[in-house]
Coordinates of C-alpha atoms and ligand atoms in Angstrom, one line a residue:
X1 CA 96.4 125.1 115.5
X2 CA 96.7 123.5 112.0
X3 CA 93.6 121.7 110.9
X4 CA 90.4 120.9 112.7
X5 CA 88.9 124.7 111.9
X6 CA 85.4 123.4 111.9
X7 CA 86.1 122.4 115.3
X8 CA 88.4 125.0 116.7
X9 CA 85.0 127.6 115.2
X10 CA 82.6 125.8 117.0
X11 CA 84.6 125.4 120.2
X12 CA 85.7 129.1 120.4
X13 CA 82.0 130.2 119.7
X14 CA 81.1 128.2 122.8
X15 CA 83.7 129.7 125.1
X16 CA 82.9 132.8 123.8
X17 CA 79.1 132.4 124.5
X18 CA 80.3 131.0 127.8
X19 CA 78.6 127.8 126.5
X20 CA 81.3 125.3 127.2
X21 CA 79.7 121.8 127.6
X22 CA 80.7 119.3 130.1
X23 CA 81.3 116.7 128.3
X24 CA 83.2 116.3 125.0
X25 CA 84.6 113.5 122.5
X26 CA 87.3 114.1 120.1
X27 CA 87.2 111.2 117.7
X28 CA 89.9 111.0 114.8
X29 CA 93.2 109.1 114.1
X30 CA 96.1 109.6 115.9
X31 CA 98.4 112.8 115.8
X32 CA 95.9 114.7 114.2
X33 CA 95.8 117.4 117.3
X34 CA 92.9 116.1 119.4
X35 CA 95.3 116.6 122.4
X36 CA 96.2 120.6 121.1
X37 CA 92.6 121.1 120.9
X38 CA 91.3 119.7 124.6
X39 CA 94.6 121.8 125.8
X40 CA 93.5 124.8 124.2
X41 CA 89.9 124.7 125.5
X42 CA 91.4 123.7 129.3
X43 CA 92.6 127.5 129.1
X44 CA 89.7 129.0 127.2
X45 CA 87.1 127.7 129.8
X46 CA 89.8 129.1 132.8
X47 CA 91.3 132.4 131.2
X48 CA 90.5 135.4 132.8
X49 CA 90.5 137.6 129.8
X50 CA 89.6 135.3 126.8
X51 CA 89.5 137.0 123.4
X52 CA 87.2 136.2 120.9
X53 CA 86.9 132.5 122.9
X54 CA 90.7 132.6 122.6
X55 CA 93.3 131.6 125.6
X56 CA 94.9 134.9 126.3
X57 CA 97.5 132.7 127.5
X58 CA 99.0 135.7 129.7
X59 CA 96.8 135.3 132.5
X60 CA 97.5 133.8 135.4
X61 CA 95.3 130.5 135.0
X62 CA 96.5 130.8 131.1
X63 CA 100.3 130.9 132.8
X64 CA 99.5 128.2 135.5
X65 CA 98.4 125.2 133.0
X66 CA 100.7 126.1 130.4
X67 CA 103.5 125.5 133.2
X68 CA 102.0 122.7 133.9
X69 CA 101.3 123.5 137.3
X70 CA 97.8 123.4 137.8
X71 CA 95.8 120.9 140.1
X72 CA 92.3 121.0 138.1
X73 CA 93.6 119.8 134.5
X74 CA 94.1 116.4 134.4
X75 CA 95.2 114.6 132.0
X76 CA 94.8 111.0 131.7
X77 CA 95.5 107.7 129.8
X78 CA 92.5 105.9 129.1
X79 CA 94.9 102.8 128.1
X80 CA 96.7 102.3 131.6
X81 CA 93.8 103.4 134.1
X82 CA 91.3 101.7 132.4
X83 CA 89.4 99.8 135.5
X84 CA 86.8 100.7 137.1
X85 CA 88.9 102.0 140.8
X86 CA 90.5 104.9 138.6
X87 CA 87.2 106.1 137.5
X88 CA 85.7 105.5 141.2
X89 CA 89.0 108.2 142.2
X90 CA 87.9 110.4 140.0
X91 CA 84.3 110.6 140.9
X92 CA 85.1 111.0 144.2
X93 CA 87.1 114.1 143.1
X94 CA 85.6 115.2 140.4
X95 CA 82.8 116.6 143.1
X96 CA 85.4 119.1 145.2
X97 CA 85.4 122.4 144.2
X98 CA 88.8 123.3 141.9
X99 CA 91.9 124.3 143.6
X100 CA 93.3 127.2 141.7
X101 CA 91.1 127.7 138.5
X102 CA 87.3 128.4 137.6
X103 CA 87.4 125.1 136.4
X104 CA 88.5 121.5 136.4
X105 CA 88.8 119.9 133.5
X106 CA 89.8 116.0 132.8
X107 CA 91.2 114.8 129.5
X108 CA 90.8 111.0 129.2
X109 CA 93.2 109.9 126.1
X110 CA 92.4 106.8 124.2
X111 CA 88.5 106.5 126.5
X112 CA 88.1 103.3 124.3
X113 CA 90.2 101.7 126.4
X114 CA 88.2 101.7 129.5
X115 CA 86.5 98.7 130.8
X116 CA 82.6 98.5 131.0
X117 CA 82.6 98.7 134.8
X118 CA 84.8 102.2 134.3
X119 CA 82.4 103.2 131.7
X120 CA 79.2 102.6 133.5
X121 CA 80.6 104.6 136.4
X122 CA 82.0 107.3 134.3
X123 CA 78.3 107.5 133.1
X124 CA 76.9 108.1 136.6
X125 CA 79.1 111.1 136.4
X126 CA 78.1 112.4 133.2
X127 CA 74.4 111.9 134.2
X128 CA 74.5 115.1 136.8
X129 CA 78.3 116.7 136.0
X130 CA 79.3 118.7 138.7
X131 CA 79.2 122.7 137.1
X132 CA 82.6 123.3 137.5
X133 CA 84.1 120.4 135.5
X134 CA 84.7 119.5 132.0
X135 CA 85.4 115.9 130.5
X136 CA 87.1 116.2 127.1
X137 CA 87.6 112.2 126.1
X138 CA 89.7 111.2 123.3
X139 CA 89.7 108.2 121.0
X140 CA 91.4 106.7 117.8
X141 CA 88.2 104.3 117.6
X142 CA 84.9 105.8 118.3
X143 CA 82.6 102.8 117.8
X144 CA 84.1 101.3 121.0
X145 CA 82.9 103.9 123.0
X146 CA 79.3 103.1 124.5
X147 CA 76.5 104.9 122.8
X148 CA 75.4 105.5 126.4
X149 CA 78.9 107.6 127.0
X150 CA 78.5 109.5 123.4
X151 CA 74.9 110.4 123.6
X152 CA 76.0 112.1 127.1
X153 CA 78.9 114.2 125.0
X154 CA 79.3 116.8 122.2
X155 CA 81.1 115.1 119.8
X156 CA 83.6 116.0 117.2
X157 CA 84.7 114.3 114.3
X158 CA 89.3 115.4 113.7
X159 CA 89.5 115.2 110.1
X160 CA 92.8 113.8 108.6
X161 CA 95.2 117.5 108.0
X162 CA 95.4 117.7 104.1
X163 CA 99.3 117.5 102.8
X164 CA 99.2 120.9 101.5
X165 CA 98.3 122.4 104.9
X166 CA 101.0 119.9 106.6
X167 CA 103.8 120.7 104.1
X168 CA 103.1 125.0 104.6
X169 CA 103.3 124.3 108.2
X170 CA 106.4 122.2 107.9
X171 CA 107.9 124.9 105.5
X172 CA 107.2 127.4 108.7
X173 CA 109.0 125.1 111.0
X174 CA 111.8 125.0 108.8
X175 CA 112.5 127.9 108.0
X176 CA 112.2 128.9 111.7
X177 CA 114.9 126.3 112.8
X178 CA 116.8 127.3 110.1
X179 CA 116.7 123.4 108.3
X180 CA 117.3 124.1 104.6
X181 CA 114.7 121.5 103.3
X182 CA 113.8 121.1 99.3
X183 CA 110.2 121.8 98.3
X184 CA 109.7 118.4 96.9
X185 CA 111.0 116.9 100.1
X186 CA 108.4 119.1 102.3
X187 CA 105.8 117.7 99.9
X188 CA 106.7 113.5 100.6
X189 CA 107.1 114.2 104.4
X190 CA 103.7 115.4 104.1
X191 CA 102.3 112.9 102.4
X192 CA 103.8 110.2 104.5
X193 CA 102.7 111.9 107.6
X194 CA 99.0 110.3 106.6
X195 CA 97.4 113.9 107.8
X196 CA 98.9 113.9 110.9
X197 CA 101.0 116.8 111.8
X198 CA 102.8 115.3 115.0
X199 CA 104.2 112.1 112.4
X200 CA 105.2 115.1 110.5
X201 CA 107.4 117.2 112.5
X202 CA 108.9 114.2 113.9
X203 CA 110.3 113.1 110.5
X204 CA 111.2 116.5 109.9
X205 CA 113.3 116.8 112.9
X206 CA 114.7 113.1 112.2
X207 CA 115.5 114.5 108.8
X208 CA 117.2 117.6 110.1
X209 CA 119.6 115.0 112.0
X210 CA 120.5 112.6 110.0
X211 CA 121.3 114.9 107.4
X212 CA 123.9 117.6 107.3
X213 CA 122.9 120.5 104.9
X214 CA 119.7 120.8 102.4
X215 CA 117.1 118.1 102.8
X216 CA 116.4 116.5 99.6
X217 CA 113.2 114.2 98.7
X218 CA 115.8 111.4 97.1
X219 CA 117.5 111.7 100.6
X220 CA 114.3 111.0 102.3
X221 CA 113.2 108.2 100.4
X222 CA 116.7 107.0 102.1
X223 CA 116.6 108.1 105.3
X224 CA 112.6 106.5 105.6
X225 CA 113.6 103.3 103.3
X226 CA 110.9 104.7 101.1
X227 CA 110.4 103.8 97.6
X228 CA 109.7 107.1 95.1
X229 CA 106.4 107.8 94.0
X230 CA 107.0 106.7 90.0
X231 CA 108.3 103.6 90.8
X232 CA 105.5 102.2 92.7
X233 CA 103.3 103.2 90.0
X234 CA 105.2 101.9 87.3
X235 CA 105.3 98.0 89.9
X236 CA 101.3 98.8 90.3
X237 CA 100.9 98.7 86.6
X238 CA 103.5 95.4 86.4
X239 CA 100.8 94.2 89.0
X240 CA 98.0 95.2 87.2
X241 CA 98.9 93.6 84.6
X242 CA 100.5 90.3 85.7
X243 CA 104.2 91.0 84.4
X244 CA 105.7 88.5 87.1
X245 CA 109.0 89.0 85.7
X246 CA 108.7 92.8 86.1
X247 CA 107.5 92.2 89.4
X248 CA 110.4 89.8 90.6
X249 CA 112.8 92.0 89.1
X250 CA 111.5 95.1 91.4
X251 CA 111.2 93.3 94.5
X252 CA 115.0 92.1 93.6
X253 CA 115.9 95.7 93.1
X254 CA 114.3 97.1 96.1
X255 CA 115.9 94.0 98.6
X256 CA 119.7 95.0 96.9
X257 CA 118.9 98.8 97.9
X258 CA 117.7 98.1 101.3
X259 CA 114.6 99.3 100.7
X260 CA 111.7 98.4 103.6
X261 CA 109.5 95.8 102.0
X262 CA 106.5 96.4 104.3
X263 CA 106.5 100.1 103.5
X264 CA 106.9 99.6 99.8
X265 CA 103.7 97.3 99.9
X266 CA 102.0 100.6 102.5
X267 CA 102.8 102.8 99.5
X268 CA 101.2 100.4 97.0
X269 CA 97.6 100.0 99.2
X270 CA 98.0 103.8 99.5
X271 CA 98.5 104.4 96.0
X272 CA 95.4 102.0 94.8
X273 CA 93.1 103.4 97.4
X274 CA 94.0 107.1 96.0
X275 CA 93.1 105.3 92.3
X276 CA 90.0 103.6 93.8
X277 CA 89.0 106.9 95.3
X278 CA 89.5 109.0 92.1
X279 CA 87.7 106.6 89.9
X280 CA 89.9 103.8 88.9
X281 CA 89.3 102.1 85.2
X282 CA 88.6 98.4 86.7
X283 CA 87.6 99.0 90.4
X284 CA 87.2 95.3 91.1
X285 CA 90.3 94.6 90.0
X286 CA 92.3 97.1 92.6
X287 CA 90.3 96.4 94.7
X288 CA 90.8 92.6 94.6
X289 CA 95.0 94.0 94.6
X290 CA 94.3 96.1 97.2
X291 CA 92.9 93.5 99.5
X292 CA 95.6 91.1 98.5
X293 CA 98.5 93.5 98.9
X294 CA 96.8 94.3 102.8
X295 CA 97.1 90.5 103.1
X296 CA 100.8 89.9 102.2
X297 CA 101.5 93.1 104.2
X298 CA 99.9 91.8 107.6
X299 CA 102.1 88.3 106.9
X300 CA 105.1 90.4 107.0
X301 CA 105.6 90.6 110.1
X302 CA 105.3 86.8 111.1
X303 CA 107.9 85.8 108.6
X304 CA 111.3 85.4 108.7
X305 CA 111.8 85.3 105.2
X306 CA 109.9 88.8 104.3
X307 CA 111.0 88.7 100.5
X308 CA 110.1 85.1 99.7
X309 CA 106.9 86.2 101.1
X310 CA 106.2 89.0 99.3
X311 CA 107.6 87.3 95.9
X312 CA 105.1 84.3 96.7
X313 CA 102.2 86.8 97.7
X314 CA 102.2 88.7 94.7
X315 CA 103.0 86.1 92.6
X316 CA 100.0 84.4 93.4
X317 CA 98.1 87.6 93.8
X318 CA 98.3 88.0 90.1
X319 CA 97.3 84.3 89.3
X320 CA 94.1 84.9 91.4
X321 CA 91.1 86.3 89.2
X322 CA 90.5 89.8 89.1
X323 CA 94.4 90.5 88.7
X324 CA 94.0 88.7 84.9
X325 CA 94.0 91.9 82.8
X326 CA 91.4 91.9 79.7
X327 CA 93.6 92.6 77.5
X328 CA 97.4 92.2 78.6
X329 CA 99.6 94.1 76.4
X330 CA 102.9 92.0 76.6
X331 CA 101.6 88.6 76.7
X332 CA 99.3 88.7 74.2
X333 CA 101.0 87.1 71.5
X334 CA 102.0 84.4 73.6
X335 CA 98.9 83.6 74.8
X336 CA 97.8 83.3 71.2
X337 CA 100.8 81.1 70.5
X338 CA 100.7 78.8 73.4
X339 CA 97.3 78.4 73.1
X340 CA 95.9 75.7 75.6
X341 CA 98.9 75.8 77.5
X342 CA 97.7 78.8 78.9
X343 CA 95.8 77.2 82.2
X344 CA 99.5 76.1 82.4
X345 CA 100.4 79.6 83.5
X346 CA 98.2 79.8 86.0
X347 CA 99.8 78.0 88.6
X348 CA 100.1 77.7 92.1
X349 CA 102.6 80.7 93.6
X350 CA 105.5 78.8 95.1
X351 CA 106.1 76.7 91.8
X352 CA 105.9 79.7 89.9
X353 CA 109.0 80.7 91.5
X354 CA 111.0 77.6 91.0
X355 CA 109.5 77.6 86.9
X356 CA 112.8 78.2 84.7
X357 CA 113.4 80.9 82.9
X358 CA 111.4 82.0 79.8
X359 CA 113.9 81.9 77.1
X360 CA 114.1 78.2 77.8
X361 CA 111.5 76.0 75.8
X362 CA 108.5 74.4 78.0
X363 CA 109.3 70.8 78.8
X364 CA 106.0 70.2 76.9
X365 CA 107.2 71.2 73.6
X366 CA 110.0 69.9 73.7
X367 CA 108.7 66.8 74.6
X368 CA 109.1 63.5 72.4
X369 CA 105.7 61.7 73.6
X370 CA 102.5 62.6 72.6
X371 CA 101.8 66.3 73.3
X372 CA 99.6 67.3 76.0
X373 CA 99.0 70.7 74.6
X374 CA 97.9 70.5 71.1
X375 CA 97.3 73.5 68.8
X376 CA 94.2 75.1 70.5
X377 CA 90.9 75.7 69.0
X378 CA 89.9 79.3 68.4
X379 CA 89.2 81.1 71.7
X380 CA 89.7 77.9 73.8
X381 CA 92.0 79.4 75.9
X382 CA 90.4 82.1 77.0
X383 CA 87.1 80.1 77.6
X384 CA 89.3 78.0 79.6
X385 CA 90.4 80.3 81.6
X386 CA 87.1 82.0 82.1
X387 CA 85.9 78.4 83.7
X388 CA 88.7 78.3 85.9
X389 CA 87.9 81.6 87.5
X390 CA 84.8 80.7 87.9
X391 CA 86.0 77.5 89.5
X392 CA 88.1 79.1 91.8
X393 CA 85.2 81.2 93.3
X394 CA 83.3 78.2 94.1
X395 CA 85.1 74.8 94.3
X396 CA 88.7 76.1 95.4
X397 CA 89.7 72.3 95.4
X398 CA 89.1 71.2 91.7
X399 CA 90.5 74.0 90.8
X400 CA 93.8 73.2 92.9
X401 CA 94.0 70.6 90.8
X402 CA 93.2 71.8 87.5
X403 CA 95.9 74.2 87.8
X404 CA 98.9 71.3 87.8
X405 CA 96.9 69.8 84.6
X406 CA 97.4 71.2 80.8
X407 CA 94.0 71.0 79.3
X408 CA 93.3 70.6 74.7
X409 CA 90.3 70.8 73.2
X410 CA 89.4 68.5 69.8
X411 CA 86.3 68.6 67.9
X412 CA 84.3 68.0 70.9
X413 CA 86.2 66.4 73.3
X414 CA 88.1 68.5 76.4
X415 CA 91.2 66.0 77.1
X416 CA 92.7 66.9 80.6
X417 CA 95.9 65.7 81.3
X418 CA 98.3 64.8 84.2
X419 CA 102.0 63.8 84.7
X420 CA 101.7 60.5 86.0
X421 CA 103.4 61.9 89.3
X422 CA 99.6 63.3 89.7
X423 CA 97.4 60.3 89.3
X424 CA 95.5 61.4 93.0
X425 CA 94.6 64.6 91.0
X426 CA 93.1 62.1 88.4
X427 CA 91.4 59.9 90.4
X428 CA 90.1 62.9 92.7
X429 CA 87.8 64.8 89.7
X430 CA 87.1 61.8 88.2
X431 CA 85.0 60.8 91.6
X432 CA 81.6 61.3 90.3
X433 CA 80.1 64.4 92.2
X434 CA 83.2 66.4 91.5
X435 CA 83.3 65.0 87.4
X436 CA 79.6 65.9 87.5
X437 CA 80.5 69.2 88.2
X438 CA 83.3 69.6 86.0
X439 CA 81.5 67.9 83.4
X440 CA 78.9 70.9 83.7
X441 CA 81.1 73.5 83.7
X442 CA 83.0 72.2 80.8
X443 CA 79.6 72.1 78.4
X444 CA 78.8 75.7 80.0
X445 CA 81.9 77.6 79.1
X446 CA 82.6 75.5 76.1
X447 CA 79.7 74.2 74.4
X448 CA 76.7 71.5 75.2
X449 CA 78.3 69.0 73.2
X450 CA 81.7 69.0 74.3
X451 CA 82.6 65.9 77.0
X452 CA 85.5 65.6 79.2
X453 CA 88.2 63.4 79.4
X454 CA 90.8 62.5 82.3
X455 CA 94.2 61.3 81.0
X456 CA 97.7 60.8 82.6
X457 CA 100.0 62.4 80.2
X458 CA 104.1 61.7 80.3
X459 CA 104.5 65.1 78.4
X460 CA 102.9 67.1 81.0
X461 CA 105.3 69.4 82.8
X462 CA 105.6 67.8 86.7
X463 CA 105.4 71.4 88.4
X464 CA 106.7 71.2 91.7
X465 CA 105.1 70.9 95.2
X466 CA 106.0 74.0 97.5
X467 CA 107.8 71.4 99.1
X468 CA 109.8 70.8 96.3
X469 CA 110.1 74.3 94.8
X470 CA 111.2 75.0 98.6
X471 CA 114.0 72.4 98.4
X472 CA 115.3 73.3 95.1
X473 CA 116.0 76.9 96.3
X474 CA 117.9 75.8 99.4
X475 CA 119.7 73.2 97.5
X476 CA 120.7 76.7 95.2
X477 CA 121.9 78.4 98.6
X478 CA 123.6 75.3 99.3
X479 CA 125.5 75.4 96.0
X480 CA 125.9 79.1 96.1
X481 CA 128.0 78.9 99.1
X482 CA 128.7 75.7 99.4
X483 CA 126.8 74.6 102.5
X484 CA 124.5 71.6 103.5
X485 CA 121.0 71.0 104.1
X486 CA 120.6 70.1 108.2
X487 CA 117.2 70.4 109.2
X488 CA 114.1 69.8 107.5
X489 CA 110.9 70.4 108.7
Ligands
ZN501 ZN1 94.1 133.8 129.9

């Protein structure tokens, strides 16, 4: 038995006390040997010679349930007899004596799974257990177990197997099957079993076919469509940081490689929660990541377009507050350079996508009206944008629209504008309880004198609608190879 010694001590103690209880629950996550364990006691409590409150597993009950041939150890799955006429069965039963051992003992797998009738006649049971019968129940999720159930059980908590214990068994296995397996590549498989040692072997054995001679970790990253560990810290930090283009270019890599999306963003959650847990430098900010990465990640599976997702989920991710770095080390000259244009890189995901490349100049410099974006005032920019998160956390609307307008400030007059193509925007904060509130917010973050003014602006940069951006990249596709359009919807 690998793992779970706390539980294996206490267990063998018991049998060796002849203290078995009659009821138990093994709580823990899947593959993490609550099954081994309620095996392993099913012999202890029947052995005829048990050592130290060992199985001698040479005895004949030992022999009979390890051939699988005994009548009193039952095992059964609490998913698929979960109503309330399996549990009546096995009360009726539960009462005869056992057939060929000292005693009977019934393993219920995944007991969460029962239905409150079952339950409440389970409990009669437990309330005057027969003295020749042990319940050992099993479940992934505790807290859906009655308290009425639990308080009637001894319960044990499976902890997670550490990877170092995982990868010396797996090392053991090996080198008993004769699988010539690198360290390094013992070390991932450990890892990615997630401290369970059944996920473990399994890959291992996978690994062993797939592959003809030595196991490498570069060959596993293959063979499970895993990413390696440096490159999803080195996209964490282009997270982190809101490099966007760093970020494209990785999800672009990883798509030409084959690699499995949803597992790269599994690794990236895993890799934050290891940061959160160890202290991270800006908490709120991976946790924020975290949560959003979790969010893309549960999309996945409902989209057909996984990449687009992914692209448009982190994207945004980054645009969202808590992703906006203090300091970022790239941009920071170009936030100083582009001044109030910066609420103009905040946008809305999907246009973010379709935005042109950076070595071509902003429409909005270029442009031969009236600028929209003037040379900022000292430190406007980043007051701005400390109003627009604070925006976004209350009055997601306004700030919606904010995010399509470019914003300048002179002497003491905020002037935000619009392409004319976004009058509605106009109109909508200028309606007088949400102008109020910008007005507010505006004298707040920027000074009690400063006023705000709405403006429609033809040198403000149209971004455009998901709609749009949508269109423009299948009319790309369509030009790319030289198809059509059909079907909109
Ligand atoms: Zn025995």
């Amino acid at each position: 038995m690998v793992g779970q010694e706390e539980v294996v001590r206490t267990l063998r103690n018991a049998v060796a006390a002849n203290e078995v209880a009659h009821a138990y629950l093994f709580a823990g996550e899947r593959g993490i040997g609550k099954t081994s364990v309620a095996r392993i006691l099913a012999r202890a409590a029947n052995c005829l010679a048990p050592q130290g409150g060992e199985p001698c597993n040479a005895c004949p009950n030992c022999e009979t349930i390890l051939a699988n041939r005994s009548l009193d150890i039952l095992e059964i799955d609490g998913a698929s007899n979960r109503g309330i006429d399996h549990i009546r069965r096995l009360r009726e039963e539960v009462n005869f004596s056992p057939t060929d051992l000292k005693t009977k003992v019934y393993v219920i797998d995944e007991v969460h799974m029962l239905t409150n009738e079952a339950f409440n006649a389970l409990l009669k049971t437990l309330e005057e257990p027969p003295a020749h019968a042990v319940f050992i129940f099993a479940t992934t999720e505790p807290h859906k177990v009655p308290r009425t159930i639990v308080s009637r059980c001894q319960a044990f908590d499976f902890r997670k197997i550490p990877a170092e214990k995982i990868a010396a068994r797996l090392a053991v296995i090996a080198e008993k099957e004769g699988i010539p397996i690198a360290p390094d590549a013992l070390d991932l498989l450990a890892r990615k079993a997630n401290g369970g040692l059944r996920d473990a072997t399994v890959m291992l054995e996978q690994a062993a076919s797939y592959r003809e001679g030595g196991i490498t970790a570069e060959a596993l990253l293959e063979m499970l469509g895993l990413v390696g560990r440096e490159e999803v810290a080195s996209f964490l930090e282009a997270l982190e940081w809101g490099n966007r283009q760093a970020v494209l270019d990785t999800i672009d890599r990883l798509v030409e490689r084959g690699k499995d999306l949803e597992l790269f963003l599994a690794d990236l959650v895993e890799l934050l929660r290891d940061r959160i847990a160890h202290g991270s430098d800006d908490e709120a900010r991976d946790v924020h990541l975290a949560r959003g990465v979790l969010a893309v990640k549960r999309d996945l599976f409902r989209s057909l377009d996984r990449r687009i997702l992914v692209e448009i989920g982190l994207v945004s991710l980054m645009n969202e507050r808590g992703a906006v770095p203090a300091a970022p080390p790239r941009d920071r000259t170009d936030v100083a350079r582009a001044g109030a244009a910066d609420s103009a890189r905040r946008e809305k995901a999907p246009s973010l996508l379709a935005e042109p490349p950076a070595d071509r100049p902003r429409e909005t410099e270029s442009a031969p009206t009236r600028p929209a974006t003037a040379p900022a005032e000292p430190g406007f920019a980043s007051a701005w944008q400390a109003m627009m998160q604070e925006i976004e956390g209350e009055r997601v609307a306004i700030a919606a629209f904010l995010t399509e307008a470019s914003a300048r400030l002179e002497q003491d007059r905020v002037t935000i504008a619009f392409h004319p193509g976004h009058a509605f925007h106009k109109e909508s904060l200028e309606k007088a309880a949400n102008f109020q509130y910008l007005a507010g917010m505006v004298r707040r973050h920027l000074g009690d004198k400063v006023s705000v003014e709405i403006e429609l602006n033809d040198g403000v940069v149209r971004k455009p609608s998901p709609r749009e951006a949508l269109r423009e990249k299948a009319q790309l596709v369509c030009e790319l190879f030289d198809g059509r359009i059909v079907k909109e919807d």
